[in-house]
Short mmCIF file of C-alpha atoms in Angstrom, two decimals:
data_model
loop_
_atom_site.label_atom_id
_atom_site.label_comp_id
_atom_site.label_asym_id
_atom_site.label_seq_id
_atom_site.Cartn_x
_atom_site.Cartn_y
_atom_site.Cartn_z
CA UNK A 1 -19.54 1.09 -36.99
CA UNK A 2 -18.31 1.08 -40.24
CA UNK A 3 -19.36 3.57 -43.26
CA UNK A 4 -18.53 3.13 -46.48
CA UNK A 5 -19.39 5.73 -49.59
CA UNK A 6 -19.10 4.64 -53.13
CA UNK A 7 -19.15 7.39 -55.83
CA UNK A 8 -20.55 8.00 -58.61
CA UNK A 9 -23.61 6.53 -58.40
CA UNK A 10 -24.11 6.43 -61.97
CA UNK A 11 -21.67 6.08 -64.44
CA UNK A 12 -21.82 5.80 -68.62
CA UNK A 13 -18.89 4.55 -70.86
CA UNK A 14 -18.67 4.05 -74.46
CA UNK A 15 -17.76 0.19 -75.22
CA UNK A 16 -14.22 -0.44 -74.99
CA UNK A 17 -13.47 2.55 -72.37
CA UNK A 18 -12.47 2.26 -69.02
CA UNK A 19 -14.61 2.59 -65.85
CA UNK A 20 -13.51 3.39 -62.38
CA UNK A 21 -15.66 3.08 -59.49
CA UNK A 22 -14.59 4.23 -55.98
CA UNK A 23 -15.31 3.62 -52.68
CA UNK A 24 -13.71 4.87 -49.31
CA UNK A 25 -14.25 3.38 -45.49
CA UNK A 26 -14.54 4.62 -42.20
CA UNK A 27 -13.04 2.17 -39.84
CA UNK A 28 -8.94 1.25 -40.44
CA UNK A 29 -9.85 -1.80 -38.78
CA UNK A 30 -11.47 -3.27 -41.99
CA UNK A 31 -9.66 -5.72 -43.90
CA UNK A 32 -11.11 -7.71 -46.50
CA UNK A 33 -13.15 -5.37 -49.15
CA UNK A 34 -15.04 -7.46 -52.13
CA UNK A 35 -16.87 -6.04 -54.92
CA UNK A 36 -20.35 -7.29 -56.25
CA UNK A 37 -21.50 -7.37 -59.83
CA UNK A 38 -25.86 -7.39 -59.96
CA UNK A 39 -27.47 -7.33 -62.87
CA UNK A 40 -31.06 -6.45 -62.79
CA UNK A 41 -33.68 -9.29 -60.91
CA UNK A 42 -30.35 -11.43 -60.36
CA UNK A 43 -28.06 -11.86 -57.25
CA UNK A 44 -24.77 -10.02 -56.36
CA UNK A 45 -22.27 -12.28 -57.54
CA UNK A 46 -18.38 -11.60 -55.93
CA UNK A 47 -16.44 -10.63 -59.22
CA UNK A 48 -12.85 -9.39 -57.40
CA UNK A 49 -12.03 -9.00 -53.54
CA UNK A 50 -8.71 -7.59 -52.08
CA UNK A 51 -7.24 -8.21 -48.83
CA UNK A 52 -5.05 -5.65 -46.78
CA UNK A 53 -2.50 -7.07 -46.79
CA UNK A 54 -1.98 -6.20 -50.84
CA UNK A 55 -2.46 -3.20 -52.95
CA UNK A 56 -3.58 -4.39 -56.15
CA UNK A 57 -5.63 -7.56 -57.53
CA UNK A 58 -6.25 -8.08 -61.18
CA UNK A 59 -8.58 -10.90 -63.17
CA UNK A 60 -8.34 -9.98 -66.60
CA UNK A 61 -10.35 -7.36 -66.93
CA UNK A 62 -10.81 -6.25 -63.85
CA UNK A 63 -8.96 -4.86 -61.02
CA UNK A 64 -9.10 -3.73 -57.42
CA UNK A 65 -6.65 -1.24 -56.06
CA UNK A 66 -6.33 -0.19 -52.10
CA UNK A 67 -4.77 2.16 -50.33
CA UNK A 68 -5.31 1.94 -46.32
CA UNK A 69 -3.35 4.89 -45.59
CA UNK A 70 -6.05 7.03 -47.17
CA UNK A 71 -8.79 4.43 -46.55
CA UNK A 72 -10.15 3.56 -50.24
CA UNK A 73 -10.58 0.97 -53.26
CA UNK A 74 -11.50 1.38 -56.65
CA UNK A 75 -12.53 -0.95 -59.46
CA UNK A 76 -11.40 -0.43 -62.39
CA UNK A 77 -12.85 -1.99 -65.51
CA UNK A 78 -11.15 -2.09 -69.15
CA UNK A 79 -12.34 -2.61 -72.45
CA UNK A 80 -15.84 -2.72 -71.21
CA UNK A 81 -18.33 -4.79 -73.08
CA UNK A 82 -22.39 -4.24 -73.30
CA UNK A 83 -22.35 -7.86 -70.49
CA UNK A 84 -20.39 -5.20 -68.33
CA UNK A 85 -24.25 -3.00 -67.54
CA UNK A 86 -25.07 -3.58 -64.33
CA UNK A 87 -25.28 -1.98 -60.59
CA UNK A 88 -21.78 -2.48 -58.68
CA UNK A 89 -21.44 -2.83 -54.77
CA UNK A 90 -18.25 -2.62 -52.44
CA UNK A 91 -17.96 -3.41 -49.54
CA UNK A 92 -16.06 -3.71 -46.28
CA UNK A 93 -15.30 -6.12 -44.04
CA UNK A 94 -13.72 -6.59 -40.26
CA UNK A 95 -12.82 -10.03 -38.83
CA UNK A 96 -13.90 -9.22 -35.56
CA UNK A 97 -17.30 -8.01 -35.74
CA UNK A 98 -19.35 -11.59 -36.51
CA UNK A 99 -18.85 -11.87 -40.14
CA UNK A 100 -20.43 -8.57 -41.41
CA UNK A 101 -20.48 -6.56 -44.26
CA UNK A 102 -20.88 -3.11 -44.66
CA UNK A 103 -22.55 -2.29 -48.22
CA UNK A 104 -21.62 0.97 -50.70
CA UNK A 105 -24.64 2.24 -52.18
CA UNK A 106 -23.98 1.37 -55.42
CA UNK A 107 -22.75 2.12 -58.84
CA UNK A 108 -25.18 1.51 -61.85
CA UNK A 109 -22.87 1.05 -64.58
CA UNK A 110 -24.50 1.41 -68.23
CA UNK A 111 -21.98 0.47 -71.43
CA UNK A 112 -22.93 2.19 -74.79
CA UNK A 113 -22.51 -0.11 -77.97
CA UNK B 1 -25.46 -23.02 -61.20
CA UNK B 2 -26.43 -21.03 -57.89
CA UNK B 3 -24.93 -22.78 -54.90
CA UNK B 4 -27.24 -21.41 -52.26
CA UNK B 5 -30.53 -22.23 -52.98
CA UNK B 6 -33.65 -20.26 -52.04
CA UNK B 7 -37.21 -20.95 -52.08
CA UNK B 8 -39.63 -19.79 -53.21
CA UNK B 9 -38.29 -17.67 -55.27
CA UNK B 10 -41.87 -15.73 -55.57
CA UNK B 11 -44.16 -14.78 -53.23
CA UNK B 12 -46.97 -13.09 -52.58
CA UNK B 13 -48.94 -13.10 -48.99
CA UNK B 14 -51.70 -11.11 -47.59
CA UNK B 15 -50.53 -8.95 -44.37
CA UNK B 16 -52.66 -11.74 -42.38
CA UNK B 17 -50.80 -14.62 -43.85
CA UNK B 18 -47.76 -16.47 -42.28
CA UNK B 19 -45.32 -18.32 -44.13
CA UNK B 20 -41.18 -19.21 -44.66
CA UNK B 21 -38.57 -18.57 -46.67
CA UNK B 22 -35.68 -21.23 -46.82
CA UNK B 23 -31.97 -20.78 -47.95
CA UNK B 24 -29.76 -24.31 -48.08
CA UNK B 25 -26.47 -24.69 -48.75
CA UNK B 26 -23.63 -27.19 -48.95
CA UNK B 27 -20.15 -25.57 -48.99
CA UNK B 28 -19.89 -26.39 -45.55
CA UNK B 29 -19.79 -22.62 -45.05
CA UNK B 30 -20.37 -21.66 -41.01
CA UNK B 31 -22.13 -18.11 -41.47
CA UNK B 32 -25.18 -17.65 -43.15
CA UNK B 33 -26.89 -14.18 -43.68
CA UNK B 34 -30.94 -12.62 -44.27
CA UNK B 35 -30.55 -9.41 -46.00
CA UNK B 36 -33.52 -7.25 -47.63
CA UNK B 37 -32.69 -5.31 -50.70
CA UNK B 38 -35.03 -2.41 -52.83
CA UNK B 39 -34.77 -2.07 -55.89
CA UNK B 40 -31.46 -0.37 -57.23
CA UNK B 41 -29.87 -0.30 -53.26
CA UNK B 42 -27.39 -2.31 -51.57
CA UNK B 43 -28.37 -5.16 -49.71
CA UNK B 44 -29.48 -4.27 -46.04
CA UNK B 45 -28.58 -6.85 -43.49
CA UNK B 46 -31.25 -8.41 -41.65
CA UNK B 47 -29.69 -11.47 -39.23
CA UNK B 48 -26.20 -13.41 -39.33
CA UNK B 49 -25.57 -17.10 -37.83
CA UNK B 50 -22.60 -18.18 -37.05
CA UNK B 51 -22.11 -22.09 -36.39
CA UNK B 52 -25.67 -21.89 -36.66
CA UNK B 53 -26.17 -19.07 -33.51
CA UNK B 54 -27.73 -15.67 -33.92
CA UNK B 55 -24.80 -13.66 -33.91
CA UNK B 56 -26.63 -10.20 -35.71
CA UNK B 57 -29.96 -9.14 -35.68
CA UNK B 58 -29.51 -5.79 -37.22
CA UNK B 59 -33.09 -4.21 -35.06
CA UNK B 60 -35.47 -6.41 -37.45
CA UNK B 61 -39.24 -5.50 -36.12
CA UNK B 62 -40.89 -8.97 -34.58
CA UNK B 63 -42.84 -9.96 -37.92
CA UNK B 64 -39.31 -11.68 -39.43
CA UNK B 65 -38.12 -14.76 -37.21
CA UNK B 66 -35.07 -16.74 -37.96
CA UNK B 67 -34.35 -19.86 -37.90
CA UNK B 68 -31.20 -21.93 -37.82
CA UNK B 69 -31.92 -25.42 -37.70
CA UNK B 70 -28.92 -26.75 -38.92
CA UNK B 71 -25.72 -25.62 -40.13
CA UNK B 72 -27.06 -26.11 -44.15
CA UNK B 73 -30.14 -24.83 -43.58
CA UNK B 74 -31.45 -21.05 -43.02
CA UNK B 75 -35.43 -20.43 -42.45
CA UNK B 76 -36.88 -16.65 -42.08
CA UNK B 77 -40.67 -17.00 -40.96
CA UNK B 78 -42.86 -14.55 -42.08
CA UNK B 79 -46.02 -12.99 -40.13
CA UNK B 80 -48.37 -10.21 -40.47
CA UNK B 81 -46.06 -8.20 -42.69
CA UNK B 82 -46.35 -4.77 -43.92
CA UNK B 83 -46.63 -3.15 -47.66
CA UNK B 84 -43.18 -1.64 -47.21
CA UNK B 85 -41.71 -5.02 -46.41
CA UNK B 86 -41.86 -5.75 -50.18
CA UNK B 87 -38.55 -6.46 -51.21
CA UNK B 88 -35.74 -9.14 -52.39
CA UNK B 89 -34.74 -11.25 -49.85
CA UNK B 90 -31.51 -12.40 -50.29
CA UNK B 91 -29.75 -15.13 -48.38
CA UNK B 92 -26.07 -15.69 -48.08
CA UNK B 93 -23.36 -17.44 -46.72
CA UNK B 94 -19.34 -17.49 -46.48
CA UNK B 95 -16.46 -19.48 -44.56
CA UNK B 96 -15.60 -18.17 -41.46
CA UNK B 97 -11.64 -18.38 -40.41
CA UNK B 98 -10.86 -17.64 -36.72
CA UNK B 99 -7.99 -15.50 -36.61
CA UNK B 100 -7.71 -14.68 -40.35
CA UNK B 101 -9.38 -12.56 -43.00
CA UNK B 102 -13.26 -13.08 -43.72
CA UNK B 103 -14.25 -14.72 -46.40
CA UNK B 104 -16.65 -14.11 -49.81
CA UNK B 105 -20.17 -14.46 -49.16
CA UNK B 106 -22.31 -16.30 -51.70
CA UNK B 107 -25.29 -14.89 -52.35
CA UNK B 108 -28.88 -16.77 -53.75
CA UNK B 109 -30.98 -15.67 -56.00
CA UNK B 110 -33.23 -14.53 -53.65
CA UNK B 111 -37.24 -14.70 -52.87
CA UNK B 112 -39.34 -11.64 -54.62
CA UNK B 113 -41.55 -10.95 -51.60
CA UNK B 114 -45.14 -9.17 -52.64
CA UNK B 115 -47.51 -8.15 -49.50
CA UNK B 116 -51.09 -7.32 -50.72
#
């Protein structure tokens, strides 16, 4: 099945820096990779997703690069604000394997004032 | 403005006790998802229905039983859980596409599950 890593695992930024979070998959079959925003006792909520068939999304702040040749995504985050702290998931997705979605292991993201 | 809904969104059972968790939703979405999540790790599939037929169970021990009785509606019965199965329960659900891309899932907030 699919495996997907997501590095670092931790990650501090003084406000209005970037942040970059990166994850990379196993399976070149997997095309549809969205990234989750959780902040703490609340629910993952979808804040960008990319499909394969393009290399680069961006919503405002935020984008999401891939590259299936070498078989990874990043976030990237700029200008980050203090409402930016929170843990960060990717994930990875094939059509044909009954909707499911293969979790990174997260990226707790902490913004210094 | 959460559009899956969970309930309860606490609770707390002795490892005797039986009870349900339910997750609705009307997107008209055709997959809905159980997943269990710690504290600080990703979410950790449980069970997937789509058009409202078990297509995962991800090796979930006996005590957890869905339910799909309808294509809104997602049960998970409960009985004689363990300590360890403390957790966040999270249900989801997404659009499903034949022959194209999936789709987002949309998460609830999720029941906070306490086993005495």
């Amino acid at each position: 099945g699919e495996n997907v890593e997501q590095h670092p695992s931790t990650l501090s930024v003084q406000e209005g820096d970037s942040a970059v979070i990166k994850c990379t998959y196993s399976d070149s079959a997997s095309n549809y990779f969205p990234w989750y925003k959780q902040e703490l006792g609340k629910r993952p909520q979808l804040i960008i997703d990319i499909r394969s068939n393009v290399g680069e999304k961006k919503d405002q702040r935020i984008a999401v690069t891939l590259n299936k040749t070498a078989k990874h995504f990043s976030l990237h985050i700029t200008e980050t604000q203090p409402e930016d702290s929170a843990v960060y998931f990717c994930a990875a997705s094939i059509l044909d394997t009954g909707n499911q979605f293969y979790f990174g292991t997260g990226t707790s993201l902490t913004v210094i004032p | 403005d959460t559009e899956v809904t969970q309930t309860p969104k606490h609770l707390v059972m002795g490892m005797t006790n039986k009870k349900s968790l339910k997750c609705e939703q009307h997107m008209g979405h055709r997959a809905m998802y159980w997943y269990k999540q710690k504290a600080k790790k990703p979410p950790e599939l449980m069970f997937v229905y789509s058009y409202e037929k078990l297509s995962i169970n991800e090796s979930v021990p006996s005590r957890f039983s869905p339910e799909c009785p309808n294509s809104s509606l997602l049960n998970l019965h409960l009985h004689a859980l363990q300590p360890e199965d403390s957790a966040l329960y999270l249900c989801a659900s997404s659009q499903v596409y034949r022959d194209s891309f999936n789709q987002p899932q949309h998460f609830g907030d999720g029941t906070r599950l306490s086993i005495l």
